[in-house]
PDB file of C-alpha atoms in Angstrom:
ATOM      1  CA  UNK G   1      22.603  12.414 -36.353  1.00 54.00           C
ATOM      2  CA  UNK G   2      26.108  12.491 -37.757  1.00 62.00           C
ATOM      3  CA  UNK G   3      29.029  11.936 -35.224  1.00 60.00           C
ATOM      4  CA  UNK G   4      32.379  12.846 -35.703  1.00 65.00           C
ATOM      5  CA  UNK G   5      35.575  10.288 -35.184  1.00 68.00           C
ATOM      6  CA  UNK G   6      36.249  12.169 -31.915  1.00 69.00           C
ATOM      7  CA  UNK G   7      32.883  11.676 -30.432  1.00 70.00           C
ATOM      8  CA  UNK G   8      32.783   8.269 -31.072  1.00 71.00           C
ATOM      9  CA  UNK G   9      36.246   7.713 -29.859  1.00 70.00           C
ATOM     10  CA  UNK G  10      35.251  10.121 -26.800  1.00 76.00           C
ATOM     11  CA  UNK G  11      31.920   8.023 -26.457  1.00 77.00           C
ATOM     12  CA  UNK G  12      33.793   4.507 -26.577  1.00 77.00           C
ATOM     13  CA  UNK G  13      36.642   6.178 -23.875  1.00 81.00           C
ATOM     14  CA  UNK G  14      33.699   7.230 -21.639  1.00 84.00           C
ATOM     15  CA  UNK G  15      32.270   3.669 -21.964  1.00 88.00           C
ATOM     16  CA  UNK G  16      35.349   1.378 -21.444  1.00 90.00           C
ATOM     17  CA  UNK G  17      34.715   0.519 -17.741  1.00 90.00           C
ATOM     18  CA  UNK G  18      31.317  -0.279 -18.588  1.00 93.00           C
ATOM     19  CA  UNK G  19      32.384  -2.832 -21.604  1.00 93.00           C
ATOM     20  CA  UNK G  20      35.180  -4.346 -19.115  1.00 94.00           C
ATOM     21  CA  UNK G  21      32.594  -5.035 -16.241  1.00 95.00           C
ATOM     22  CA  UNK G  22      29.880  -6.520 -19.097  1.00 95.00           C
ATOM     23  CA  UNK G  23      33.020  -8.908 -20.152  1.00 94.00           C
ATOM     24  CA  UNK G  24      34.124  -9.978 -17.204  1.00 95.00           C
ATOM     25  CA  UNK G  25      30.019 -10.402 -16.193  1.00 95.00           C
ATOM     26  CA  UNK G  26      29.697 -12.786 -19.280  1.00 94.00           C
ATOM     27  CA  UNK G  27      32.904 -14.482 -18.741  1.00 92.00           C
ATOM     28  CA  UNK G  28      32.225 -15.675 -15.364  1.00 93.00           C
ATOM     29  CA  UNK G  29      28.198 -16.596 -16.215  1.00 90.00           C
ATOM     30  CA  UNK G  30      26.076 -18.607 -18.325  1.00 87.00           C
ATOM     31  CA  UNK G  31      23.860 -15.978 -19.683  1.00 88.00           C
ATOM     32  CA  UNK G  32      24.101 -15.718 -23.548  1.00 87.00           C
ATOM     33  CA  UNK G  33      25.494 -12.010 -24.756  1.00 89.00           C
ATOM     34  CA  UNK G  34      22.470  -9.620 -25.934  1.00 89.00           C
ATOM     35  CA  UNK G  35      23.146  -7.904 -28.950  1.00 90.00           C
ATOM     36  CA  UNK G  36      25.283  -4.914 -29.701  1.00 89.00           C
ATOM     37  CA  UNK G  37      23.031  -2.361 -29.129  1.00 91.00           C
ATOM     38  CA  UNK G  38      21.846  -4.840 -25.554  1.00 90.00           C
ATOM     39  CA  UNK G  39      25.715  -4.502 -24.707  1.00 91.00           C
ATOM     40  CA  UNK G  40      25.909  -0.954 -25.282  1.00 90.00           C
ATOM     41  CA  UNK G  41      22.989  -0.385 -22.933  1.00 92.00           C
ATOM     42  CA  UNK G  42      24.403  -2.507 -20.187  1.00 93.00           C
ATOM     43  CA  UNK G  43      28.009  -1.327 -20.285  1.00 93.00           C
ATOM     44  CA  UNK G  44      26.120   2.633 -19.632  1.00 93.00           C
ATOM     45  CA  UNK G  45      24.376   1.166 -16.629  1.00 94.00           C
ATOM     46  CA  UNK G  46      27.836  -0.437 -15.606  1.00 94.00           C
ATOM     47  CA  UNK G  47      29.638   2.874 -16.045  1.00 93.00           C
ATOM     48  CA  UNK G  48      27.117   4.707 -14.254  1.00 93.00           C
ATOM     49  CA  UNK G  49      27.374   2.579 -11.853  1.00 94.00           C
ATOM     50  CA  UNK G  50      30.864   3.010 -11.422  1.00 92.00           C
ATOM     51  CA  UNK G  51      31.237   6.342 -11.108  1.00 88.00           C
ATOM     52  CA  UNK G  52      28.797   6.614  -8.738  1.00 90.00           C
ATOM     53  CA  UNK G  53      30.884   4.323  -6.697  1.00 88.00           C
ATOM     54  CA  UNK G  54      34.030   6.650  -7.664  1.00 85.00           C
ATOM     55  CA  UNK G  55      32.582   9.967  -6.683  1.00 82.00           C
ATOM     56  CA  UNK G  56      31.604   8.059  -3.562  1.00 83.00           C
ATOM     57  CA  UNK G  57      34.822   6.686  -3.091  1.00 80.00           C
ATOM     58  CA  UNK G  58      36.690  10.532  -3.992  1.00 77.00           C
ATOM     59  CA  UNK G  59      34.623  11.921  -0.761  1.00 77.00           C
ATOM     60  CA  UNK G  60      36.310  10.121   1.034  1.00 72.00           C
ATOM     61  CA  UNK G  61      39.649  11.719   2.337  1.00 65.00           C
ATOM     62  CA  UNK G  62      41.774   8.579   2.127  1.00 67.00           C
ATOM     63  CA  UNK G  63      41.264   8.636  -1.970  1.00 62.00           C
ATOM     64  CA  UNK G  64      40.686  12.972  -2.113  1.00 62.00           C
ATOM     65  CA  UNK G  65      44.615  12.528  -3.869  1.00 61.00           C
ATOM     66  CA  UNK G  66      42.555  10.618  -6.569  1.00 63.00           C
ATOM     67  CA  UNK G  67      40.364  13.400  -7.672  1.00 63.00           C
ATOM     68  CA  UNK G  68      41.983  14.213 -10.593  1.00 64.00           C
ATOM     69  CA  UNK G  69      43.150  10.770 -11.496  1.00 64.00           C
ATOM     70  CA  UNK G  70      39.980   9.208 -12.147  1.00 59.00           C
ATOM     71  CA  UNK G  71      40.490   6.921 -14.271  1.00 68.00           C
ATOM     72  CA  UNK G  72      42.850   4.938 -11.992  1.00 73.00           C
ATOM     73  CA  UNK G  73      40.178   3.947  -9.957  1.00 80.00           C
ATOM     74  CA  UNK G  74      38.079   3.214 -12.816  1.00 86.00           C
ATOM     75  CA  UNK G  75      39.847   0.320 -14.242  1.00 87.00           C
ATOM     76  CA  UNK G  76      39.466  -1.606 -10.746  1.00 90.00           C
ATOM     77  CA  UNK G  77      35.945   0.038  -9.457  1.00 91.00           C
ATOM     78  CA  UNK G  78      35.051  -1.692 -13.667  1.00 93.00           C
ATOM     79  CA  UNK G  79      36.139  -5.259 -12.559  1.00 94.00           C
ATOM     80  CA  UNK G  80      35.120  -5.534  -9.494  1.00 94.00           C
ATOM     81  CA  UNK G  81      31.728  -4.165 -10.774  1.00 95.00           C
ATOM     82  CA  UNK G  82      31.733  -7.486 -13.098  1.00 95.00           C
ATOM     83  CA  UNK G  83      32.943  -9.858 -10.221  1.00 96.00           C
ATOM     84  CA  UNK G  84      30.259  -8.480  -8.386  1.00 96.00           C
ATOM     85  CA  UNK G  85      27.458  -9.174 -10.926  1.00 95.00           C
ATOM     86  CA  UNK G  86      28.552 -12.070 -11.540  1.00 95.00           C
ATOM     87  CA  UNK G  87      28.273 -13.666  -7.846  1.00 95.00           C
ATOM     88  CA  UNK G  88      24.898 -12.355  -7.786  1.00 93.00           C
ATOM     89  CA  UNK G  89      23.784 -13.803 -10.638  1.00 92.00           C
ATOM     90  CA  UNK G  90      25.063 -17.254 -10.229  1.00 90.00           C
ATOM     91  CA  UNK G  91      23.978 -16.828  -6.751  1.00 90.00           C
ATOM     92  CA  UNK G  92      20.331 -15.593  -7.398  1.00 90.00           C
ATOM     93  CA  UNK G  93      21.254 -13.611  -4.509  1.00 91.00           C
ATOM     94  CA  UNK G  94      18.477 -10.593  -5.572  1.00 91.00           C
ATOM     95  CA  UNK G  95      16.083 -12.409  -6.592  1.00 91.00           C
ATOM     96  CA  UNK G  96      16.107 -14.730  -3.549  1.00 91.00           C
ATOM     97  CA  UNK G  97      14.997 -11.663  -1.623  1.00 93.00           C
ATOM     98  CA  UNK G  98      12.968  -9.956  -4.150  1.00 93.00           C
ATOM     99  CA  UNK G  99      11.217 -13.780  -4.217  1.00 92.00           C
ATOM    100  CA  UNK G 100      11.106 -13.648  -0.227  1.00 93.00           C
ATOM    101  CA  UNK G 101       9.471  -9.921  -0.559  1.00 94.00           C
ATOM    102  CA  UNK G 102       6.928 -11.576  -3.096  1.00 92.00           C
ATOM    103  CA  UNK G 103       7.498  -9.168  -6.142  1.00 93.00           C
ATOM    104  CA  UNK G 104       8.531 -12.210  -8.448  1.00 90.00           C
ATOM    105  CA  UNK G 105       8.691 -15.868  -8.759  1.00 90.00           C
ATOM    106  CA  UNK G 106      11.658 -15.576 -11.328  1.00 89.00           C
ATOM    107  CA  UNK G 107      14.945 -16.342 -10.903  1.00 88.00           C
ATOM    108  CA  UNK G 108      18.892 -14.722 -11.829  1.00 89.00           C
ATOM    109  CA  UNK G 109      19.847 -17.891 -13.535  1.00 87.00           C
ATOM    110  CA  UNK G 110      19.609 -18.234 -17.824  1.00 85.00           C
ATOM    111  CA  UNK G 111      17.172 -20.322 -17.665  1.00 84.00           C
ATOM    112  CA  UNK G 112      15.043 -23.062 -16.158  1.00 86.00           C
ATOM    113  CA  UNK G 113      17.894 -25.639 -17.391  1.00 85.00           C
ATOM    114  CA  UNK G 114      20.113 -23.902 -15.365  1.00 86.00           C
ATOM    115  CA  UNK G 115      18.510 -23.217 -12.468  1.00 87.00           C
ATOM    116  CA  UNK G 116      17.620 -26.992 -12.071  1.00 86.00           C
ATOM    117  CA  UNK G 117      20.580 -28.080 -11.667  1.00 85.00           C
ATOM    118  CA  UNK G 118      22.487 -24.674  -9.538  1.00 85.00           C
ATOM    119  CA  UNK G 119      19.737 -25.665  -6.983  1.00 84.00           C
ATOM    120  CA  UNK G 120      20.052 -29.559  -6.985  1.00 82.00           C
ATOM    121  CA  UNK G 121      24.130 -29.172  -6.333  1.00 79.00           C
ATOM    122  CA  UNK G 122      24.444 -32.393  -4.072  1.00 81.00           C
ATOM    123  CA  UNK G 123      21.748 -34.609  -5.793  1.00 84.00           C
ATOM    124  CA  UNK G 124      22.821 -37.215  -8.281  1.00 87.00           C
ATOM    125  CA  UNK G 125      21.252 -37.469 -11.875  1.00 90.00           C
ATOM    126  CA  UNK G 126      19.183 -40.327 -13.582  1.00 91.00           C
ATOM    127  CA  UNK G 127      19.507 -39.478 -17.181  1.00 92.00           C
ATOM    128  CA  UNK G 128      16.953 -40.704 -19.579  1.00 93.00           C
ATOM    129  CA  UNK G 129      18.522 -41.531 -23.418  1.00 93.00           C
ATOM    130  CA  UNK G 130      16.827 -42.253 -26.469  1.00 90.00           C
ATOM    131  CA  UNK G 131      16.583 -45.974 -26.854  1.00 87.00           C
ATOM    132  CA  UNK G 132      14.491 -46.088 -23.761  1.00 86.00           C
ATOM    133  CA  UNK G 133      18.287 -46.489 -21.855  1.00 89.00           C
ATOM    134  CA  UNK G 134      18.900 -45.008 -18.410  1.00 90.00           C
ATOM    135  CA  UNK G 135      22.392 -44.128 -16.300  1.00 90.00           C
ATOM    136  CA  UNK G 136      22.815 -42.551 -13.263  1.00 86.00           C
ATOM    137  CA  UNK G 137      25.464 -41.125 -11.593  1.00 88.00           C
ATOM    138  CA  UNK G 138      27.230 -37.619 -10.253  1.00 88.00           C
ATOM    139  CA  UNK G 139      27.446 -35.339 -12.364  1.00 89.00           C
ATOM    140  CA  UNK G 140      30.625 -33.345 -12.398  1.00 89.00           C
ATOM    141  CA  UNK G 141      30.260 -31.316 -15.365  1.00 89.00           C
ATOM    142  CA  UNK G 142      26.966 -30.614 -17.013  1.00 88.00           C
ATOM    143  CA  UNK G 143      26.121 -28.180 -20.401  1.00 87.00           C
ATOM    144  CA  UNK G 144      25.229 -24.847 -19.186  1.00 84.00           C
ATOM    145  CA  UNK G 145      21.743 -24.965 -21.991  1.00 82.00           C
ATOM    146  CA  UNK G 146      19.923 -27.766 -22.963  1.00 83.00           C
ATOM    147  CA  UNK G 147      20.907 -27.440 -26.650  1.00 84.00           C
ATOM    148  CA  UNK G 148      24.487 -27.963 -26.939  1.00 86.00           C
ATOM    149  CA  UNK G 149      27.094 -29.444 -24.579  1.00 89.00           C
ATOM    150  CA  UNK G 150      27.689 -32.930 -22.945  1.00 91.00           C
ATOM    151  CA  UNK G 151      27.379 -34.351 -19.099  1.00 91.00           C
ATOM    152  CA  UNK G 152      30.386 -36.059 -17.401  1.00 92.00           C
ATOM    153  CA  UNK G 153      28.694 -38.636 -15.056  1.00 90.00           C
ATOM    154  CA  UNK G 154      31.394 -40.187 -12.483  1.00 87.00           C
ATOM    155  CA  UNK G 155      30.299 -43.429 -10.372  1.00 84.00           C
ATOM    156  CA  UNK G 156      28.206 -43.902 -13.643  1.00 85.00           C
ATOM    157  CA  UNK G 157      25.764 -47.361 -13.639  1.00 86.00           C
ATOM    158  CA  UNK G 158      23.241 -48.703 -16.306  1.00 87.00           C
ATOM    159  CA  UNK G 159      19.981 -48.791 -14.980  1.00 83.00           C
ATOM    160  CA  UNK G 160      17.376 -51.473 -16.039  1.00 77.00           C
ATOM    161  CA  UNK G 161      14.284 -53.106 -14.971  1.00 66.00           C
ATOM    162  CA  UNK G 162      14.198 -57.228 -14.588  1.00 54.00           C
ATOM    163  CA  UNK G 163      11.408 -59.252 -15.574  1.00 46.00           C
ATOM    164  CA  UNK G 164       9.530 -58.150 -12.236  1.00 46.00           C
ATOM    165  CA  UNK G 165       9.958 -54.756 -12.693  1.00 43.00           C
ATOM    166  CA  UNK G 166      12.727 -54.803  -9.598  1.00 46.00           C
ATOM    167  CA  UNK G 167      15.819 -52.144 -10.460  1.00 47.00           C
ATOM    168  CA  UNK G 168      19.075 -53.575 -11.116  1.00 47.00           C
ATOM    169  CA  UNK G 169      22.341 -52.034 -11.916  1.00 52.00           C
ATOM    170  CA  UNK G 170      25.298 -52.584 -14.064  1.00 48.00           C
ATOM    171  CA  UNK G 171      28.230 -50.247 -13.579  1.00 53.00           C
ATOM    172  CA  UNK G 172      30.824 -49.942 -15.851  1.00 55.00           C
ATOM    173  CA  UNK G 173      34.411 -51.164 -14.331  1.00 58.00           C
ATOM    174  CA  UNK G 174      37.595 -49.273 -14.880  1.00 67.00           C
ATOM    175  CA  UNK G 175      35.999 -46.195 -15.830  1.00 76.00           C
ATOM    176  CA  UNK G 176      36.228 -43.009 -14.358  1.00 84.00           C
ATOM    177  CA  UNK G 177      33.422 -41.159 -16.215  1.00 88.00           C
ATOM    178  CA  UNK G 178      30.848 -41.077 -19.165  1.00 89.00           C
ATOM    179  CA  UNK G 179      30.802 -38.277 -21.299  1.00 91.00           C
ATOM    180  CA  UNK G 180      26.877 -38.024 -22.531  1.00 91.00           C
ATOM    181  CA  UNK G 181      25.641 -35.866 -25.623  1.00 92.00           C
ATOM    182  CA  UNK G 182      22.910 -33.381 -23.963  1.00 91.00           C
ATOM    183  CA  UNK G 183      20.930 -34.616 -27.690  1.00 90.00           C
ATOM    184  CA  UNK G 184      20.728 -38.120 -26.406  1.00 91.00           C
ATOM    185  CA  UNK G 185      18.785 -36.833 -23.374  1.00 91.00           C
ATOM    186  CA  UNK G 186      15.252 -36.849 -23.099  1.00 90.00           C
ATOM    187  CA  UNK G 187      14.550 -36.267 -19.353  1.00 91.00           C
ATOM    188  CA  UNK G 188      16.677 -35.848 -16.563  1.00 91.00           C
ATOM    189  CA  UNK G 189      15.530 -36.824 -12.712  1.00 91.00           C
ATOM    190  CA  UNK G 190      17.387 -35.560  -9.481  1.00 90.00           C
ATOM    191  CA  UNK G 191      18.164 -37.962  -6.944  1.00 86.00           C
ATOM    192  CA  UNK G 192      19.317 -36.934  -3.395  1.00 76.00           C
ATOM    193  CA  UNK G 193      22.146 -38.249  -1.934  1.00 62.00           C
ATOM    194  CA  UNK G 194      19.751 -40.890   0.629  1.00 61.00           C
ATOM    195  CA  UNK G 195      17.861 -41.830  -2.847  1.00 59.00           C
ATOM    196  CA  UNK G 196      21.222 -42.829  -4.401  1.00 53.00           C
ATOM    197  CA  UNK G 197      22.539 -44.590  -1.449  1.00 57.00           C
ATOM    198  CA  UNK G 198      19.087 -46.535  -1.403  1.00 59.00           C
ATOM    199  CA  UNK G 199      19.594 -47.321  -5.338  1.00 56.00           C
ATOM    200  CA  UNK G 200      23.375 -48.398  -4.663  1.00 54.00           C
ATOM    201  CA  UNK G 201      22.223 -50.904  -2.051  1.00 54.00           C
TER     202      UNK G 201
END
């Protein structure tokens, strides 16, 4: 099938809104981009979408002026499609109910990385390094996938075992956080806020 320059252009026009909600989606989540033909697909579901929501919105007298000025409701019906999608998603506001109605046991989040830590927001983190070396801490910032990225642990302390296998601590004075490689991790363990006071004591 051989398309002219006009279609495509007319194609790409008719698509727009969809494209700006899929940016602003991926901008404001962790999930990875699909591929082009993935991101064509979604922005058509986004612009469908939207102009659903416009002819909804154009039967209604307050916008009837608007009827033949669609596209100035499309540019903010487009973003506010995106801002939308992307509360739900790093909500796991759907799926929450679809998991309450019993249709699935999966989750909105990227993966199971992810998810660990969006639903362990006030715990704090023992992470396990290679050299058999331990540190726990809060994490304020964490890598969004296992492969790349690095934690920022604040209140960070060294944990060790003594010759009786009691826990001890050593926290490092004067500084504000640790920056850890997500490569130097092998395991990570959730603490809750009672388990860390216990730990501090």
């Amino acid at each position: 099938m051989n398309w002219t320059s006009s279609e495509i252009v007319d194609v790409l026009k008719f698509l727009l809104p969809g494209f700006v909600s899929a940016a602003i989606f991926y901008s404001f989540t962790s999930h990875s981009k699909p591929s082009e033909f993935g991101l064509v697909v979604q922005a058509l579901i986004f612009t469908i979408v939207g102009e659903a929501v416009i002819a909804a919105l154009l039967l209604v007298d307050r916008f009837a002026w608007m009827k033949d000025q669609g596209v100035v409701l499309s540019v903010p019906v487009a973003v506010s499609l995106g801002l939308i999608a992307a509360y739900v998603s790093n909500n796991d506001t759907i799926h929450r109910f679809l998991r309450w109605l019993g249709i699935t046991r999966e989750t909105s989040y990227p993966s199971e990385w992810y998810s660990a830590f969006a639903q362990h927001p006030d715990c704090c983190v023992v992470l396990h390094l290679k050299g058999e070396r331990r540190l726990y801490g809060w994490p304020e910032e964490w890598p969004s996938r296992p492969e790349e990225g690095h934690f920022r642990i604040t209140e960070g302390e060294w944990l060790t075992d003594d010759e009786d296998g009691e826990k001890k601590k050593a926290q490092e004075t004067g500084v504000s956080a640790i920056m850890i490689p997500v490569g130097e991790v092998e395991m990570v363990e959730f603490l809750s806020a009672a388990s860390y006071e216990e730990i501090k004591d």
